[in-house]
Amino acid sequence: AINGLAYGGGCELALACDLRVAAEHSTLGLFEVRQGLIPGAGGTQRLPRSMPFGIALEALMTGDPISAQDAMKYGLVNRVVPKDKLMQTAEALANRLLENAPLAVRAVKEAAYRGIRMHLSEGLSLETMMINNVFQSEDAKEGPRAFAEKRKPVFRSR
């Protein structure tokens, strides 16, 4: 949840998160170049992986802030909400993730993060390997069983 100014290390902390929700008045930025420095906690690597490269490079080289609305437009944040709905929205998103099978969520995250740096054919092979690993879990049996029985699944991370 981003509420207000997320500059320098605050922006880099946000960039290290998988999902980001910003209050509509928030701004993000890496302004180290204005001080003769460069971001030192992953900003030069995570920002270009989180939004279009040219836009990220402009933000890194100018040090200009990015409004919450532009961050949403460029895919840097997942949602922009009024300040009074920020924590409620962020917590609802987190709770939504918690409803899913933990092993599957972890596998999806790993496949996506590793696969994005691979050629498509390698990424598809990785996905197949991950599917086979998850498919052997008790959770992979519980999910379809619960669906067929019209009940909420009880995942045990096994």
mmCIF file of C-alpha atoms in Angstrom:
data_model
loop_
_atom_site.group_PDB
_atom_site.id
_atom_site.type_symbol
_atom_site.label_atom_id
_atom_site.label_comp_id
_atom_site.label_asym_id
_atom_site.label_seq_id
_atom_site.Cartn_x
_atom_site.Cartn_y
_atom_site.Cartn_z
ATOM 1 C CA ALA A 1 0.000 0.000 0.000
ATOM 2 C CA ILE A 2 1.491 3.317 -1.105
ATOM 3 C CA ASN A 3 0.169 6.345 0.739
ATOM 4 C CA GLY A 4 1.789 9.639 -0.187
ATOM 5 C CA LEU A 5 5.367 10.086 -1.329
ATOM 6 C CA ALA A 6 7.375 6.984 -2.197
ATOM 7 C CA TYR A 7 10.714 8.437 -3.245
ATOM 8 C CA GLY A 8 14.154 6.867 -3.290
ATOM 9 C CA GLY A 9 14.215 3.913 -0.925
ATOM 10 C CA GLY A 10 10.447 4.077 -0.446
ATOM 11 C CA CYS A 11 9.944 3.631 -4.174
ATOM 12 C CA GLU A 12 12.497 0.823 -4.256
ATOM 13 C CA LEU A 13 10.692 -0.895 -1.382
ATOM 14 C CA ALA A 14 7.431 -0.659 -3.322
ATOM 15 C CA LEU A 15 9.165 -2.013 -6.437
ATOM 16 C CA ALA A 16 10.285 -5.070 -4.437
ATOM 17 C CA CYS A 17 6.615 -5.950 -3.822
ATOM 18 C CA ASP A 18 4.697 -8.258 -6.139
ATOM 19 C CA LEU A 19 1.502 -6.192 -6.082
ATOM 20 C CA ARG A 20 1.033 -2.499 -5.358
ATOM 21 C CA VAL A 21 -2.030 -0.427 -4.445
ATOM 22 C CA ALA A 22 -1.621 3.359 -4.357
ATOM 23 C CA ALA A 23 -3.737 6.095 -2.850
ATOM 24 C CA GLU A 24 -4.751 8.527 -5.575
ATOM 25 C CA HIS A 25 -2.641 11.358 -4.117
ATOM 26 C CA SER A 26 0.554 9.264 -4.076
ATOM 27 C CA THR A 27 3.652 9.767 -6.184
ATOM 28 C CA LEU A 28 6.618 7.494 -6.750
ATOM 29 C CA GLY A 29 10.081 8.433 -7.877
ATOM 30 C CA LEU A 30 13.770 7.742 -7.961
ATOM 31 C CA PHE A 31 15.386 11.175 -7.887
ATOM 32 C CA GLU A 32 18.929 10.130 -6.995
ATOM 33 C CA VAL A 33 20.330 11.527 -10.274
ATOM 34 C CA ARG A 34 19.361 14.993 -9.049
ATOM 35 C CA GLN A 35 21.844 14.468 -6.233
ATOM 36 C CA GLY A 36 24.631 13.016 -8.358
ATOM 37 C CA LEU A 37 23.765 9.457 -7.306
ATOM 38 C CA ILE A 38 21.931 6.458 -8.714
ATOM 39 C CA PRO A 39 19.344 4.247 -7.016
ATOM 40 C CA GLY A 40 21.139 1.701 -4.884
ATOM 41 C CA ALA A 41 18.468 -0.742 -3.750
ATOM 42 C CA GLY A 42 17.319 -2.239 -7.037
ATOM 43 C CA GLY A 43 15.595 0.746 -8.624
ATOM 44 C CA THR A 44 17.589 0.654 -11.867
ATOM 45 C CA GLN A 45 16.671 -3.007 -12.281
ATOM 46 C CA ARG A 46 13.106 -3.230 -10.978
ATOM 47 C CA LEU A 47 11.605 -0.061 -12.467
ATOM 48 C CA PRO A 48 12.333 -1.076 -16.095
ATOM 49 C CA ARG A 49 10.909 -4.520 -15.355
ATOM 50 C CA SER A 50 7.714 -2.999 -13.950
ATOM 51 C CA MET A 51 6.743 -0.565 -16.698
ATOM 52 C CA PRO A 52 7.631 0.279 -20.319
ATOM 53 C CA PHE A 53 11.405 0.576 -20.646
ATOM 54 C CA GLY A 54 11.452 4.045 -22.240
ATOM 55 C CA ILE A 55 9.156 5.517 -19.581
ATOM 56 C CA ALA A 56 11.223 3.905 -16.816
ATOM 57 C CA LEU A 57 14.457 5.177 -18.321
ATOM 58 C CA GLU A 58 13.037 8.704 -18.528
ATOM 59 C CA ALA A 59 11.996 8.552 -14.872
ATOM 60 C CA LEU A 60 15.411 7.212 -13.834
ATOM 61 C CA MET A 61 17.389 9.752 -15.885
ATOM 62 C CA THR A 62 15.286 12.829 -15.039
ATOM 63 C CA GLY A 63 14.378 11.982 -11.462
ATOM 64 C CA ASP A 64 10.860 13.225 -12.169
ATOM 65 C CA PRO A 65 8.103 11.759 -9.974
ATOM 66 C CA ILE A 66 5.388 9.470 -11.316
ATOM 67 C CA SER A 67 1.817 10.196 -10.232
ATOM 68 C CA ALA A 68 -0.366 7.361 -9.006
ATOM 69 C CA GLN A 69 -2.523 7.754 -12.106
ATOM 70 C CA ASP A 70 0.478 7.476 -14.457
ATOM 71 C CA ALA A 71 1.829 4.575 -12.402
ATOM 72 C CA MET A 72 -1.475 2.797 -12.992
ATOM 73 C CA LYS A 73 -1.448 3.651 -16.688
ATOM 74 C CA TYR A 74 2.071 2.208 -17.065
ATOM 75 C CA GLY A 75 1.421 -0.901 -14.969
ATOM 76 C CA LEU A 76 3.634 0.155 -12.066
ATOM 77 C CA VAL A 77 0.748 -0.168 -9.600
ATOM 78 C CA ASN A 78 -2.171 -2.567 -9.748
ATOM 79 C CA ARG A 79 -4.806 -0.207 -8.376
ATOM 80 C CA VAL A 80 -5.310 3.446 -7.493
ATOM 81 C CA VAL A 81 -7.927 4.172 -4.850
ATOM 82 C CA PRO A 82 -9.049 7.039 -2.621
ATOM 83 C CA LYS A 83 -6.896 7.418 0.482
ATOM 84 C CA ASP A 84 -9.673 6.260 2.809
ATOM 85 C CA LYS A 85 -9.990 2.983 0.846
ATOM 86 C CA LEU A 86 -6.245 2.232 0.571
ATOM 87 C CA MET A 87 -5.733 -0.228 3.410
ATOM 88 C CA GLN A 88 -9.119 -1.861 2.888
ATOM 89 C CA THR A 89 -8.282 -2.424 -0.795
ATOM 90 C CA ALA A 90 -4.747 -3.680 -0.120
ATOM 91 C CA GLU A 91 -5.977 -6.042 2.592
ATOM 92 C CA ALA A 92 -8.809 -7.310 0.375
ATOM 93 C CA LEU A 93 -6.292 -8.085 -2.372
ATOM 94 C CA ALA A 94 -4.028 -9.896 0.106
ATOM 95 C CA ASN A 95 -6.984 -11.835 1.490
ATOM 96 C CA ARG A 96 -8.013 -12.767 -2.041
ATOM 97 C CA LEU A 97 -4.582 -14.316 -2.564
ATOM 98 C CA LEU A 98 -4.898 -16.179 0.737
ATOM 99 C CA GLU A 99 -8.045 -17.923 -0.528
ATOM 100 C CA ASN A 100 -5.981 -19.755 -3.148
ATOM 101 C CA ALA A 101 -3.790 -22.813 -2.768
ATOM 102 C CA PRO A 102 -0.435 -21.624 -1.368
ATOM 103 C CA LEU A 103 1.615 -24.133 -3.360
ATOM 104 C CA ALA A 104 -0.070 -23.046 -6.578
ATOM 105 C CA VAL A 105 0.366 -19.340 -5.815
ATOM 106 C CA ARG A 106 4.069 -19.878 -5.082
ATOM 107 C CA ALA A 107 4.500 -21.908 -8.268
ATOM 108 C CA VAL A 108 2.759 -19.256 -10.383
ATOM 109 C CA LYS A 109 4.950 -16.554 -8.879
ATOM 110 C CA GLU A 110 8.138 -18.544 -9.445
ATOM 111 C CA ALA A 111 7.182 -19.484 -13.002
ATOM 112 C CA ALA A 112 6.306 -15.888 -13.864
ATOM 113 C CA TYR A 113 9.436 -14.322 -12.341
ATOM 114 C CA ARG A 114 11.803 -16.916 -13.775
ATOM 115 C CA GLY A 115 9.999 -17.302 -17.079
ATOM 116 C CA ILE A 116 9.910 -13.613 -17.947
ATOM 117 C CA ARG A 117 13.698 -13.727 -18.346
ATOM 118 C CA MET A 118 13.630 -16.779 -20.625
ATOM 119 C CA HIS A 119 12.755 -17.432 -24.213
ATOM 120 C CA LEU A 120 9.116 -18.451 -24.538
ATOM 121 C CA SER A 121 9.950 -22.097 -25.243
ATOM 122 C CA GLU A 122 12.087 -22.292 -22.080
ATOM 123 C CA GLY A 123 9.356 -20.581 -20.075
ATOM 124 C CA LEU A 124 6.788 -23.065 -21.316
ATOM 125 C CA SER A 125 9.075 -25.933 -20.281
ATOM 126 C CA LEU A 126 9.446 -24.351 -16.847
ATOM 127 C CA GLU A 127 5.671 -24.035 -16.607
ATOM 128 C CA THR A 128 5.248 -27.716 -17.480
ATOM 129 C CA MET A 129 7.724 -28.670 -14.763
ATOM 130 C CA MET A 130 5.896 -26.488 -12.249
ATOM 131 C CA ILE A 131 2.517 -27.964 -13.263
ATOM 132 C CA ASN A 132 3.846 -31.476 -12.711
ATOM 133 C CA ASN A 133 5.169 -30.534 -9.252
ATOM 134 C CA VAL A 134 1.935 -28.865 -8.148
ATOM 135 C CA PHE A 135 -0.263 -31.568 -9.699
ATOM 136 C CA GLN A 136 1.213 -34.125 -7.290
ATOM 137 C CA SER A 137 0.121 -32.144 -4.221
ATOM 138 C CA GLU A 138 -2.860 -32.858 -1.987
ATOM 139 C CA ASP A 139 -4.033 -29.305 -2.673
ATOM 140 C CA ALA A 140 -4.300 -30.090 -6.407
ATOM 141 C CA LYS A 141 -6.740 -32.855 -5.539
ATOM 142 C CA GLU A 142 -8.633 -30.794 -2.954
ATOM 143 C CA GLY A 143 -9.379 -27.883 -5.295
ATOM 144 C CA PRO A 144 -11.295 -29.827 -7.971
ATOM 145 C CA ARG A 145 -12.948 -32.014 -5.309
ATOM 146 C CA ALA A 146 -14.232 -28.933 -3.461
ATOM 147 C CA PHE A 147 -15.444 -27.437 -6.744
ATOM 148 C CA ALA A 148 -17.364 -30.626 -7.589
ATOM 149 C CA GLU A 149 -18.829 -30.722 -4.082
ATOM 150 C CA LYS A 150 -19.767 -27.015 -4.291
ATOM 151 C CA ARG A 151 -17.795 -26.081 -1.166
ATOM 152 C CA LYS A 152 -14.869 -23.891 -0.334
ATOM 153 C CA PRO A 153 -11.545 -25.773 -0.575
ATOM 154 C CA VAL A 154 -9.386 -26.341 2.469
ATOM 155 C CA PHE A 155 -5.785 -26.095 1.314
ATOM 156 C CA ARG A 156 -3.041 -27.503 3.523
ATOM 157 C CA SER A 157 0.104 -26.643 1.518
ATOM 158 C CA ARG A 158 0.747 -30.338 0.953
#
